[in-house]
PDB file of C-alpha atoms in Angstrom:
ATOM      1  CA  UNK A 224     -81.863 176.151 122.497  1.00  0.00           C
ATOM      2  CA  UNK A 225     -84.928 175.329 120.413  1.00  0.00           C
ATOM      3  CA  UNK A 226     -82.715 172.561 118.832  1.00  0.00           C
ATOM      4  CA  UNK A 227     -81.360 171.151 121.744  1.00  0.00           C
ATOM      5  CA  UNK A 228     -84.698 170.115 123.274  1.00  0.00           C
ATOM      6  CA  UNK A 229     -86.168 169.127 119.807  1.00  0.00           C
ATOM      7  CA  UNK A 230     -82.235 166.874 120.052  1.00  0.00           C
ATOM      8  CA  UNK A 231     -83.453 165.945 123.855  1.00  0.00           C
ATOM      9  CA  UNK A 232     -86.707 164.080 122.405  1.00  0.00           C
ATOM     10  CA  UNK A 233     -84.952 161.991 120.198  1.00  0.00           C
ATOM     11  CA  UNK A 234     -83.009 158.316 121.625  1.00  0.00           C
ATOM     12  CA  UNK A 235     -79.215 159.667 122.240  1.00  0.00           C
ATOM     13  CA  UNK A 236     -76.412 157.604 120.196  1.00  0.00           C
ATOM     14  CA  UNK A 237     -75.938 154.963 122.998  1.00  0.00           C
ATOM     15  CA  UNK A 238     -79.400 153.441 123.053  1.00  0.00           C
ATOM     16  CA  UNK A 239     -80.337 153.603 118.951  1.00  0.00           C
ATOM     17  CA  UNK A 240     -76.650 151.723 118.858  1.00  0.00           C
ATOM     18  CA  UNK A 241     -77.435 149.459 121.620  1.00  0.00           C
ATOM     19  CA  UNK A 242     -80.842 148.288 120.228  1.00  0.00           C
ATOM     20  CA  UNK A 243     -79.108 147.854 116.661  1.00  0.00           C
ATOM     21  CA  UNK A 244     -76.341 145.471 118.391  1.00  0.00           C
ATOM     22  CA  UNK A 245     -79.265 143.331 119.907  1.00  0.00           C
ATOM     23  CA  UNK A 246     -81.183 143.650 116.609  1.00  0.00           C
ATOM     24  CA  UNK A 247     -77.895 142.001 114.764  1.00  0.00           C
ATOM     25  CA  UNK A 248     -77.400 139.197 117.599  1.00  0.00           C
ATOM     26  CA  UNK A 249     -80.302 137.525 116.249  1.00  0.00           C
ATOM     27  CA  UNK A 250     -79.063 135.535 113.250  1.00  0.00           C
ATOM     28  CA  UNK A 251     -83.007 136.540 111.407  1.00  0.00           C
ATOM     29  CA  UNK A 252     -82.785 140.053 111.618  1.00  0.00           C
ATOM     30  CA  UNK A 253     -78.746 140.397 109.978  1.00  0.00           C
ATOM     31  CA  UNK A 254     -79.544 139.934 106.190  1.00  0.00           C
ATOM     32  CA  UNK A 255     -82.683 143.111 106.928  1.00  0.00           C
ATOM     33  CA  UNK A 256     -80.362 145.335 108.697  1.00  0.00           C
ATOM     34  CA  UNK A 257     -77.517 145.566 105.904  1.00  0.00           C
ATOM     35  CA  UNK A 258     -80.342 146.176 103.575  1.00  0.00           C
ATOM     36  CA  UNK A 259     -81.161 149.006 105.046  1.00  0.00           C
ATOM     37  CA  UNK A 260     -80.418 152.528 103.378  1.00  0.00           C
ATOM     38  CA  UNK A 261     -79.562 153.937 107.061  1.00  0.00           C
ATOM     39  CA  UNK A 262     -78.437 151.123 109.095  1.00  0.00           C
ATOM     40  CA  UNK A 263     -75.093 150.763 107.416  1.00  0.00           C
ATOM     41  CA  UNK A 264     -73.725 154.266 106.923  1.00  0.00           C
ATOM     42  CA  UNK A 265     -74.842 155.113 110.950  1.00  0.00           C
ATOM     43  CA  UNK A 266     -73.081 151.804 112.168  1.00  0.00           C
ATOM     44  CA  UNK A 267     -70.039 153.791 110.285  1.00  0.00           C
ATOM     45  CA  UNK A 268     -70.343 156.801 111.661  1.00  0.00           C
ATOM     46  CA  UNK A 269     -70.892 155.589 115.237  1.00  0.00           C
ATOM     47  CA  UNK A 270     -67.319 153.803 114.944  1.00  0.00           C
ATOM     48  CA  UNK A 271     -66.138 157.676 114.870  1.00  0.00           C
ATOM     49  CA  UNK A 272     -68.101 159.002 117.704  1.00  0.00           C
ATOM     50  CA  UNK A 273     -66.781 160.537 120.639  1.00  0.00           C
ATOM     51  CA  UNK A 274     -67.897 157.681 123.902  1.00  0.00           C
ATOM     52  CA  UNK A 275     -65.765 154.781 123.426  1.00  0.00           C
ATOM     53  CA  UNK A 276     -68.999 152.473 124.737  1.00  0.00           C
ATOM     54  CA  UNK A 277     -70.866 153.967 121.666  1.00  0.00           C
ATOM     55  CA  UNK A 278     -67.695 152.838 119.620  1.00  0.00           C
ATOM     56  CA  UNK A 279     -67.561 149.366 121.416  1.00  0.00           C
ATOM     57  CA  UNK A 280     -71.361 148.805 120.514  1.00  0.00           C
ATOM     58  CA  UNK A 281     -70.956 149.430 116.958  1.00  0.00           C
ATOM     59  CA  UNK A 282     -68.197 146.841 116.259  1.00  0.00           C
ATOM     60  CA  UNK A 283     -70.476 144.332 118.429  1.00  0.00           C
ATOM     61  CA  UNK A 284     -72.881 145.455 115.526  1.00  0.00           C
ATOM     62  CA  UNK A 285     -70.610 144.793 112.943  1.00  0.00           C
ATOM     63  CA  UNK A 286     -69.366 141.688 114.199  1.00  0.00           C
ATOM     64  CA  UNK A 287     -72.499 140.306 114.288  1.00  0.00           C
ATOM     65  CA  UNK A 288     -73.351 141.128 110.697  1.00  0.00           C
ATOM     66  CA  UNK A 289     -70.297 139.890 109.132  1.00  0.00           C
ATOM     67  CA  UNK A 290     -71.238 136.678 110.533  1.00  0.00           C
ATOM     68  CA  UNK A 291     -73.570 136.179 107.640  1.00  0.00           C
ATOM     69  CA  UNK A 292     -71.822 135.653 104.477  1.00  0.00           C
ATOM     70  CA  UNK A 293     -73.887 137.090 102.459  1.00  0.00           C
ATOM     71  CA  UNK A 294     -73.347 140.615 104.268  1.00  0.00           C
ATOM     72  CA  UNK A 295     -70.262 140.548 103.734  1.00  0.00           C
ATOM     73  CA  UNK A 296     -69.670 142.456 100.460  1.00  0.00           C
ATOM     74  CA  UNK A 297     -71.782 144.978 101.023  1.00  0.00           C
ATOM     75  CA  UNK A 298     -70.391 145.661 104.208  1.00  0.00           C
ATOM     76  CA  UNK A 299     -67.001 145.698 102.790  1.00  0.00           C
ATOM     77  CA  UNK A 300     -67.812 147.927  99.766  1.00  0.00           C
ATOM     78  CA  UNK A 301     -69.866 150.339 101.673  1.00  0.00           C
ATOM     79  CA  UNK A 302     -68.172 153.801 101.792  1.00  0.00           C
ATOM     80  CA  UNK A 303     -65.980 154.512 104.863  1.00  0.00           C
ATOM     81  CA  UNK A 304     -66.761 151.165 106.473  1.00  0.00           C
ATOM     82  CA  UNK A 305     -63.075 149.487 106.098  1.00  0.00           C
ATOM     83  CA  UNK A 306     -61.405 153.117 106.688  1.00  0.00           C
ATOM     84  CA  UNK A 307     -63.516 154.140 109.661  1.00  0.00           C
ATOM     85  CA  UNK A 308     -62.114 150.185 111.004  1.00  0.00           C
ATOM     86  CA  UNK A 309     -58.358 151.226 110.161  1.00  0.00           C
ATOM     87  CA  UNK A 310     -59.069 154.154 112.203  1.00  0.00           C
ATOM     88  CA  UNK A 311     -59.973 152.471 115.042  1.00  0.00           C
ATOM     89  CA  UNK A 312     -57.535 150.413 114.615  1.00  0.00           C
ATOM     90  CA  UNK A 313     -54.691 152.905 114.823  1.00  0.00           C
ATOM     91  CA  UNK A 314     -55.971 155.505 117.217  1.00  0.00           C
ATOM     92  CA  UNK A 315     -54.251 155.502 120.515  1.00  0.00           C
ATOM     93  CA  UNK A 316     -56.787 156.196 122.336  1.00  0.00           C
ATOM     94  CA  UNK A 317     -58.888 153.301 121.410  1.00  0.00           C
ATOM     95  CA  UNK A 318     -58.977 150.501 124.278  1.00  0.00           C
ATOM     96  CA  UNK A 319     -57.015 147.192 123.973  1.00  0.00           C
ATOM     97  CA  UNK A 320     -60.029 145.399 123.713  1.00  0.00           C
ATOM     98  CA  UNK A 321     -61.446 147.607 120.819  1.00  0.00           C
ATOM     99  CA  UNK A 322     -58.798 147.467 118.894  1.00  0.00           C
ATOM    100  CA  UNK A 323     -58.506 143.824 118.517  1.00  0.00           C
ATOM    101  CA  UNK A 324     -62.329 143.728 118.025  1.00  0.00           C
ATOM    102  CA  UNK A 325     -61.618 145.858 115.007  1.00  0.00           C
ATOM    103  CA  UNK A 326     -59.187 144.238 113.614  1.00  0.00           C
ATOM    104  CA  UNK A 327     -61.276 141.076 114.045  1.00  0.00           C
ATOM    105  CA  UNK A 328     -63.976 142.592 111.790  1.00  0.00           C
ATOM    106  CA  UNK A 329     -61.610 143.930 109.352  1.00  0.00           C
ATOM    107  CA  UNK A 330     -59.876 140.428 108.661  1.00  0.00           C
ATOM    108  CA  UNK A 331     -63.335 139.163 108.126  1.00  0.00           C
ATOM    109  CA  UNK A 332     -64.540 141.927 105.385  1.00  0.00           C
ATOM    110  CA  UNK A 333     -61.329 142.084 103.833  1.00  0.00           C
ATOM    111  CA  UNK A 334     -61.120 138.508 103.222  1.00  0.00           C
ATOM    112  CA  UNK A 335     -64.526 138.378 101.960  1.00  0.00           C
ATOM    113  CA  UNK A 336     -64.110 137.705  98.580  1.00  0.00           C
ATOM    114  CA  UNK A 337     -60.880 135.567  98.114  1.00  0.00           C
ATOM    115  CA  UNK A 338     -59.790 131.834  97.482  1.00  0.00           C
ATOM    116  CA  UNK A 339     -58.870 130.272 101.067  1.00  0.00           C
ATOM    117  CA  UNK A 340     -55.488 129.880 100.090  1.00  0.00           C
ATOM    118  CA  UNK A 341     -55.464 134.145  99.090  1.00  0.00           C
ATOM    119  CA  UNK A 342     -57.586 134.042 102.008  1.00  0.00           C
ATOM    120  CA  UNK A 343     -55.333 132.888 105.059  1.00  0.00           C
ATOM    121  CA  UNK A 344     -52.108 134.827 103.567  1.00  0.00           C
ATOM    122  CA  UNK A 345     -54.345 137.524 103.966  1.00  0.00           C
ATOM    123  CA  UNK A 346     -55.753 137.178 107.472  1.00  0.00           C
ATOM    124  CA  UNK A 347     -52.255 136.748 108.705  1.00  0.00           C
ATOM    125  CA  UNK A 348     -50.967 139.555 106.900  1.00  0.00           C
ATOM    126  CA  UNK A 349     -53.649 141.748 108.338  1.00  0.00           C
ATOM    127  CA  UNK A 350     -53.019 140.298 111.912  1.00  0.00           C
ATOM    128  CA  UNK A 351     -49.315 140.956 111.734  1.00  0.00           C
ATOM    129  CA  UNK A 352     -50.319 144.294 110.557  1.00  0.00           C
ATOM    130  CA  UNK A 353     -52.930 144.993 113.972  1.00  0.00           C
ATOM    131  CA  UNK A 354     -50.610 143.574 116.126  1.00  0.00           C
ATOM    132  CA  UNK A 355     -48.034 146.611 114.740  1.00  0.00           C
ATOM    133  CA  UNK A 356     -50.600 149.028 115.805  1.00  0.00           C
ATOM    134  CA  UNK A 357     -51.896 147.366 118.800  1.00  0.00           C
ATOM    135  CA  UNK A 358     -47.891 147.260 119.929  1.00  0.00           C
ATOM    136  CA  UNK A 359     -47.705 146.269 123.317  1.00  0.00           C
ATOM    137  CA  UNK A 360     -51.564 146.477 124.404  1.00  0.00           C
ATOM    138  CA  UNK A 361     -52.191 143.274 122.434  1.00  0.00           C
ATOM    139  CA  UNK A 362     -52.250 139.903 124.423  1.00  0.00           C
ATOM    140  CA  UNK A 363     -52.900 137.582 121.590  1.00  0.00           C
ATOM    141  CA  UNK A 364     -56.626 136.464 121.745  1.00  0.00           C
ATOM    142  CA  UNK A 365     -57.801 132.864 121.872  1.00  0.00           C
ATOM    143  CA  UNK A 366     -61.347 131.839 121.981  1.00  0.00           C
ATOM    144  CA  UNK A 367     -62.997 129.790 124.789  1.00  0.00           C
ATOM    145  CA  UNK A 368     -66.480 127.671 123.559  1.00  0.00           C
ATOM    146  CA  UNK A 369     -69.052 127.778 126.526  1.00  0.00           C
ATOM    147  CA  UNK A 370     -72.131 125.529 127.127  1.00  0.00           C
ATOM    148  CA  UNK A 371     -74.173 127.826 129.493  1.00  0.00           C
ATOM    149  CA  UNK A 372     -77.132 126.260 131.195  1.00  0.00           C
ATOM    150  CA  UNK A 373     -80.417 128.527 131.031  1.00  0.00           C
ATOM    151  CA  UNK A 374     -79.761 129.877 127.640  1.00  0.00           C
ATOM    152  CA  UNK A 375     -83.026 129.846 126.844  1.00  0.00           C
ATOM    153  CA  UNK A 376     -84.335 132.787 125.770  1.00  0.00           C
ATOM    154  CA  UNK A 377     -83.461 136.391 124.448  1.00  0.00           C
ATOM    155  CA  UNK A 378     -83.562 137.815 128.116  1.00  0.00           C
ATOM    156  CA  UNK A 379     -81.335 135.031 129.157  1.00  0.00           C
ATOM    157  CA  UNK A 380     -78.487 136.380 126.157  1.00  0.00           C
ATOM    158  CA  UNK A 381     -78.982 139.894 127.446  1.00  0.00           C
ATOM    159  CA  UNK A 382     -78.312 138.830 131.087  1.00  0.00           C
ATOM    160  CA  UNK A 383     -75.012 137.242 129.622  1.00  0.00           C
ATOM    161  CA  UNK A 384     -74.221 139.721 127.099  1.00  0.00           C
ATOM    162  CA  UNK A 385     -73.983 142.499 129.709  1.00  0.00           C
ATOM    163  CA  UNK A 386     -71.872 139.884 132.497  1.00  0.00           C
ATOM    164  CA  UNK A 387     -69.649 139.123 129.739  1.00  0.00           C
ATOM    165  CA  UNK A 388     -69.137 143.048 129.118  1.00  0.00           C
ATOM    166  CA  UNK A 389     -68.483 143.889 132.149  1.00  0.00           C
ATOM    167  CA  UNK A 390     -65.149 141.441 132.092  1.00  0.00           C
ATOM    168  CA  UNK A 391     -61.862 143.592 131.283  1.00  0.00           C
ATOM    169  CA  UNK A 392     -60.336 140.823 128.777  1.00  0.00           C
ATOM    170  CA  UNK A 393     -63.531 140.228 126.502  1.00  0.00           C
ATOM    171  CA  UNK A 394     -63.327 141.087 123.044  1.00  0.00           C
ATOM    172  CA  UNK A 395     -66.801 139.568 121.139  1.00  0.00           C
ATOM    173  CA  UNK A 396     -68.890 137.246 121.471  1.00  0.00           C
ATOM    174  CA  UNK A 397     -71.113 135.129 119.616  1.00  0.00           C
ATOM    175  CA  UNK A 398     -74.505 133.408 120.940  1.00  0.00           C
ATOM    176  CA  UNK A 399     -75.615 129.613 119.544  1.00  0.00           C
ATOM    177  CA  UNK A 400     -79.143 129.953 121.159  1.00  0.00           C
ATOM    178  CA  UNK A 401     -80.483 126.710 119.384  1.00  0.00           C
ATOM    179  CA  UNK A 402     -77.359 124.486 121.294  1.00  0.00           C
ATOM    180  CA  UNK A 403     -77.413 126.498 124.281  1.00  0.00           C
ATOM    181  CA  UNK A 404     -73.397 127.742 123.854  1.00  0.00           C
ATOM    182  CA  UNK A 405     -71.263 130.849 123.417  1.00  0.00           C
ATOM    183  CA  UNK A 406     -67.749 131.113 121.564  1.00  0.00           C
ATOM    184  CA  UNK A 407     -66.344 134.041 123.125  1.00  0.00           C
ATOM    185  CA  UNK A 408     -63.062 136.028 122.001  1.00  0.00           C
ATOM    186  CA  UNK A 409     -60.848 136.887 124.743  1.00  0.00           C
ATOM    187  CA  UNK A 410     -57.258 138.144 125.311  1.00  0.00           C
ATOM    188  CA  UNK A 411     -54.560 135.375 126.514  1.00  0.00           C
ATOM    189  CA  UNK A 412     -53.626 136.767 129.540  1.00  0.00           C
ATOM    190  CA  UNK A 413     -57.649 136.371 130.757  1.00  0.00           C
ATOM    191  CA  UNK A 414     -58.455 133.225 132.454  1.00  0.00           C
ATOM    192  CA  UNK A 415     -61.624 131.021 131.271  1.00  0.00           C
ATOM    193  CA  UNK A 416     -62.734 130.958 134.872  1.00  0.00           C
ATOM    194  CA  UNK A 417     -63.915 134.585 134.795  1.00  0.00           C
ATOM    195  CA  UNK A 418     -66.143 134.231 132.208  1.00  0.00           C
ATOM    196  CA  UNK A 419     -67.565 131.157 134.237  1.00  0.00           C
ATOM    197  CA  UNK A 420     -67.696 133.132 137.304  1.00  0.00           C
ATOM    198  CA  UNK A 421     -69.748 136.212 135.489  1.00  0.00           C
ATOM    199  CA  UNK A 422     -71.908 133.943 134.110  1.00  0.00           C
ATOM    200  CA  UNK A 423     -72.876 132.296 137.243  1.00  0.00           C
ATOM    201  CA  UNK A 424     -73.435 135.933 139.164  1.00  0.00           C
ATOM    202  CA  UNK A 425     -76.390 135.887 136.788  1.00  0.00           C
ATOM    203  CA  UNK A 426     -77.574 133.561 138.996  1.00  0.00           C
ATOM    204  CA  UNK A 427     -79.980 131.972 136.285  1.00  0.00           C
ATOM    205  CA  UNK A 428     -76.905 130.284 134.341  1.00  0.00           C
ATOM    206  CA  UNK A 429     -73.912 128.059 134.879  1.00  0.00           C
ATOM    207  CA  UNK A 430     -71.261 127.806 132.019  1.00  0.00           C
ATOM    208  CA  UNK A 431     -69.183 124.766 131.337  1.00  0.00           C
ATOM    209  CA  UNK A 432     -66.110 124.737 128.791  1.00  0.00           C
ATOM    210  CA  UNK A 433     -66.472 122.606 125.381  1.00  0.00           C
ATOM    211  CA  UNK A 434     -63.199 121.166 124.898  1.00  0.00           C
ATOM    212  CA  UNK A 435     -62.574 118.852 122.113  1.00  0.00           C
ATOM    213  CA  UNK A 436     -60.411 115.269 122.919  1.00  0.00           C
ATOM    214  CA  UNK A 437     -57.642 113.924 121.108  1.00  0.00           C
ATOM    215  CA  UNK A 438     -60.152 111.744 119.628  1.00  0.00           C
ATOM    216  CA  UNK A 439     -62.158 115.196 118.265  1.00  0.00           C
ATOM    217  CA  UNK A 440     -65.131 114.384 120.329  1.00  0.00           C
ATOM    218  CA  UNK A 441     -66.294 117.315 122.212  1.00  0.00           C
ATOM    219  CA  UNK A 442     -66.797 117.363 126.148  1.00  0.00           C
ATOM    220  CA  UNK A 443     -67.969 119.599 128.342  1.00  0.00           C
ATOM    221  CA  UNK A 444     -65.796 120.371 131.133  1.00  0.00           C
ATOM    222  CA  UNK A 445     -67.291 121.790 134.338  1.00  0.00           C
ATOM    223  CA  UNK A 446     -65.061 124.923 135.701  1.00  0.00           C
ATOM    224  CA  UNK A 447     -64.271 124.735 139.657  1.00  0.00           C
ATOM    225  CA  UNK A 448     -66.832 126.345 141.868  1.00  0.00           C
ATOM    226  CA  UNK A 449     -64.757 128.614 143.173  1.00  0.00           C
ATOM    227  CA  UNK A 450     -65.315 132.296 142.046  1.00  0.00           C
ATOM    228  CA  UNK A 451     -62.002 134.153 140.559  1.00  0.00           C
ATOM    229  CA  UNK A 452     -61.623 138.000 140.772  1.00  0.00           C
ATOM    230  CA  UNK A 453     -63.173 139.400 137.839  1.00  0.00           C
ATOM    231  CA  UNK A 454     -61.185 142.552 136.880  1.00  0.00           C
ATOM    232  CA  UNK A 455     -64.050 144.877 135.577  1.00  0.00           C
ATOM    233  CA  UNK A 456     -63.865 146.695 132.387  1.00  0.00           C
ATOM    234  CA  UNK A 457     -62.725 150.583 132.976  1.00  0.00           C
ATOM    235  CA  UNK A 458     -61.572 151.328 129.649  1.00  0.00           C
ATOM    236  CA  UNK A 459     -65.747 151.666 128.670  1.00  0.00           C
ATOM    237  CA  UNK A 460     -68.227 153.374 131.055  1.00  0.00           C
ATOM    238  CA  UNK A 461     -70.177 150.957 132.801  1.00  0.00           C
ATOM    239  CA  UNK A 462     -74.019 150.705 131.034  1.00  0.00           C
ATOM    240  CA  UNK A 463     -77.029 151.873 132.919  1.00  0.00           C
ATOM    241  CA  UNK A 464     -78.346 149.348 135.340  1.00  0.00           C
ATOM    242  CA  UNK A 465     -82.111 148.101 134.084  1.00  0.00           C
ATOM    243  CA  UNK A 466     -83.718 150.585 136.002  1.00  0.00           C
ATOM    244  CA  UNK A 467     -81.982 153.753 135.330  1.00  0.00           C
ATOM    245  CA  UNK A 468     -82.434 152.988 131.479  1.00  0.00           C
ATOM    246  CA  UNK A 469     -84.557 155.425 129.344  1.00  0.00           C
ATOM    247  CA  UNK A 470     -84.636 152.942 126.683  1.00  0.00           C
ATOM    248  CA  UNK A 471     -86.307 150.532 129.449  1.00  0.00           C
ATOM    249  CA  UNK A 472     -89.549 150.082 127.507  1.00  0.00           C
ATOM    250  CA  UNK A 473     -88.142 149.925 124.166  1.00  0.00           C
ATOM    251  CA  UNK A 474     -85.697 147.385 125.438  1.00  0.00           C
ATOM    252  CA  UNK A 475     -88.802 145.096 125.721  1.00  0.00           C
ATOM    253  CA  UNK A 476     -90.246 145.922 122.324  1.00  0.00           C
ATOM    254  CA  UNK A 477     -87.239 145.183 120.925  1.00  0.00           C
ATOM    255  CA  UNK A 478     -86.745 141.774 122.288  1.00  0.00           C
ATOM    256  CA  UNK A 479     -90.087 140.948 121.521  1.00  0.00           C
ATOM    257  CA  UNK A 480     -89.720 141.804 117.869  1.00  0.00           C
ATOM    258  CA  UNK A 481     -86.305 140.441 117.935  1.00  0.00           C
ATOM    259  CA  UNK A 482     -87.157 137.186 115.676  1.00  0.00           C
ATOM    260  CA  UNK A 483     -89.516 138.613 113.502  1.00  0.00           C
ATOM    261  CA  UNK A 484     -87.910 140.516 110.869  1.00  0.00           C
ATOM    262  CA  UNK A 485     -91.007 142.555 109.867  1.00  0.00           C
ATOM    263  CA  UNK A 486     -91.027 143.804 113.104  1.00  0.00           C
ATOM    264  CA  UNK A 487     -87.379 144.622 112.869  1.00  0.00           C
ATOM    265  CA  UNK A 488     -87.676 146.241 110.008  1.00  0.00           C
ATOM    266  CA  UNK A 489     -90.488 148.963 111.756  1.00  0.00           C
ATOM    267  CA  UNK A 490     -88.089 149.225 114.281  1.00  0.00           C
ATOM    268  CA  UNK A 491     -85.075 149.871 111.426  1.00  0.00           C
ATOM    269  CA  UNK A 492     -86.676 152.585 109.582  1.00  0.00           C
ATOM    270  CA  UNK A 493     -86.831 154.451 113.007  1.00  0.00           C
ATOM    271  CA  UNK A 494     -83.570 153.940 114.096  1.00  0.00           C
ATOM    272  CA  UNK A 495     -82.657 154.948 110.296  1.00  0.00           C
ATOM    273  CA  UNK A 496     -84.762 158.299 110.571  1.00  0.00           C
ATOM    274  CA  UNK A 497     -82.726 159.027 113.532  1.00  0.00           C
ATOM    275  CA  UNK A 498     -79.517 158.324 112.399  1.00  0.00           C
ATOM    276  CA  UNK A 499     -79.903 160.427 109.042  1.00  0.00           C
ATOM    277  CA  UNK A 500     -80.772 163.418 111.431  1.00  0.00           C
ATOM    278  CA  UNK A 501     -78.339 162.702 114.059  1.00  0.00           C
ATOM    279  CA  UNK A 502     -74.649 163.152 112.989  1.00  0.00           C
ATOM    280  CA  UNK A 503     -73.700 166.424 113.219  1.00  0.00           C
ATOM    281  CA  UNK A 504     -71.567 166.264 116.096  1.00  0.00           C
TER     282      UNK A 504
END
């Protein structure tokens, strides 16, 4: 008993892994968080944990980092990290959307370190390969390019983030603050429209598409204003509203530190401490 309340006092696996995905959104803080002696190995052991949101988070996490080239090899080459993502990959249990999330991060790692050429033989290979496991869950993915007006700040990408969550369909997502877009992942069978109409329930943003001509010249093409049914995401439990959130005030901290990587780097060691103490599930 003694344990469990000194366990109650600490952040639960959801929120530490929630704060590190917001941490690695911001393109400062992804270079600090790889070099971190605990960030790494708990991002690992989170993809094996038991809540399929936790699981979700992670690779969010993940994807983020891999971004940055030079995470890449470490991530790779850290121990369990391109196992843990096979698992994933292969469990049945794991939701469509997960999987091909997964898989997305694996082609990335594994292709780290090889000539383009090596490079795209490889990606296929490995998509071939996901699309075995995935059998008939997997609508191919295709990415849509938004221009969202009113993403302006890192409140504004939260607000988003969690609309484009919600979205059964929606695999990643990555945020160009400085040129106001998002290029999100999302499975074939998902119309663009959804995204446009979860956007605009913020109620602070619009989205437009960027398509590109035949000329190559991008344009931004507005979607119709009428709303589409949004099919919301059951395969992961929905997240806490705002107010029900115990993490409500650290939330706040941590999108005040989130461009200052001294500050994420406090906030690291924490989330490190915790994680090192944590896993014994």
């Amino acid at each position: 008993e003694k344990m469990n309340s000194a366990m109650s006092e600490e952040p639960d696996a959801l929120s530490v892994v929630n704060q590190l995905r917001d941490l690695a959104a911001d393109p400062l803080n992804r270079r600090a968080i790889v070099q971190d002696q605990g960030c790494l190995p708990g991002l690992i052991l989170f993809l094996d944990h038991p809540n399929p949101q936790v699981v979700h988070s992670a690779l969010l996490a993940l994807r983020y980092l891999a971004e940055c080239r030079v995470n890449r090899e470490k991530m790779k080459s850290e121990l369990g990290m391109m196992l843990s993502l096979q698992n994933v990959i292969q469990k049945t249990t794991t939701p469509g959307e997960t999987k091909l999330l997964a898989s997305e991060v694996y082609d990335i790692l594994q292709s780290s370190n090889m000539s383009d050429m090596d490079n795209a033989n490889e990606m296929n290979y490995r998509r071939r390969k996901a699309q075995f496991f995935l059998g008939s869950t997997n609508k191919r993915a295709k990415t849509v390019v938004l221009h969202i007006d009113g993403l302006d700040d890192s409140s504004r990408r939260n607000l988003c983030e969690e609309a484009l969550l919600k979205i059964k369909g929606v695999i990643s997502f990555t945020f160009q603050m400085a040129v106001q877009r998002c290029v999100v992942r999302i499975r074939s069978d998902l119309k663009a429209e959804a995204l446009a109409t979860a956007i605009a329930s913020t109620k602070v943003m619009k989205a437009q598409q960027v398509v590109k001509s035949e000329s190559g010249e991008e344009m931004l093409v507005p979607f119709q204003d009428t709303p589409v049914e949004v099919e919301q995401n059951t395969d992961l439990p929905e997240y806490l509203p705002e107010d029900e959130s115990p993490t409500k005030e650290q939330d706040k901290a941590v999108s005040r530190v989130g461009s200052h990587p001294e500050g994420a780097a406090s906030w690291l060691s924490t989330a490190a401490n915790f994680l090192s103490r944590s896993f014994y599930w």
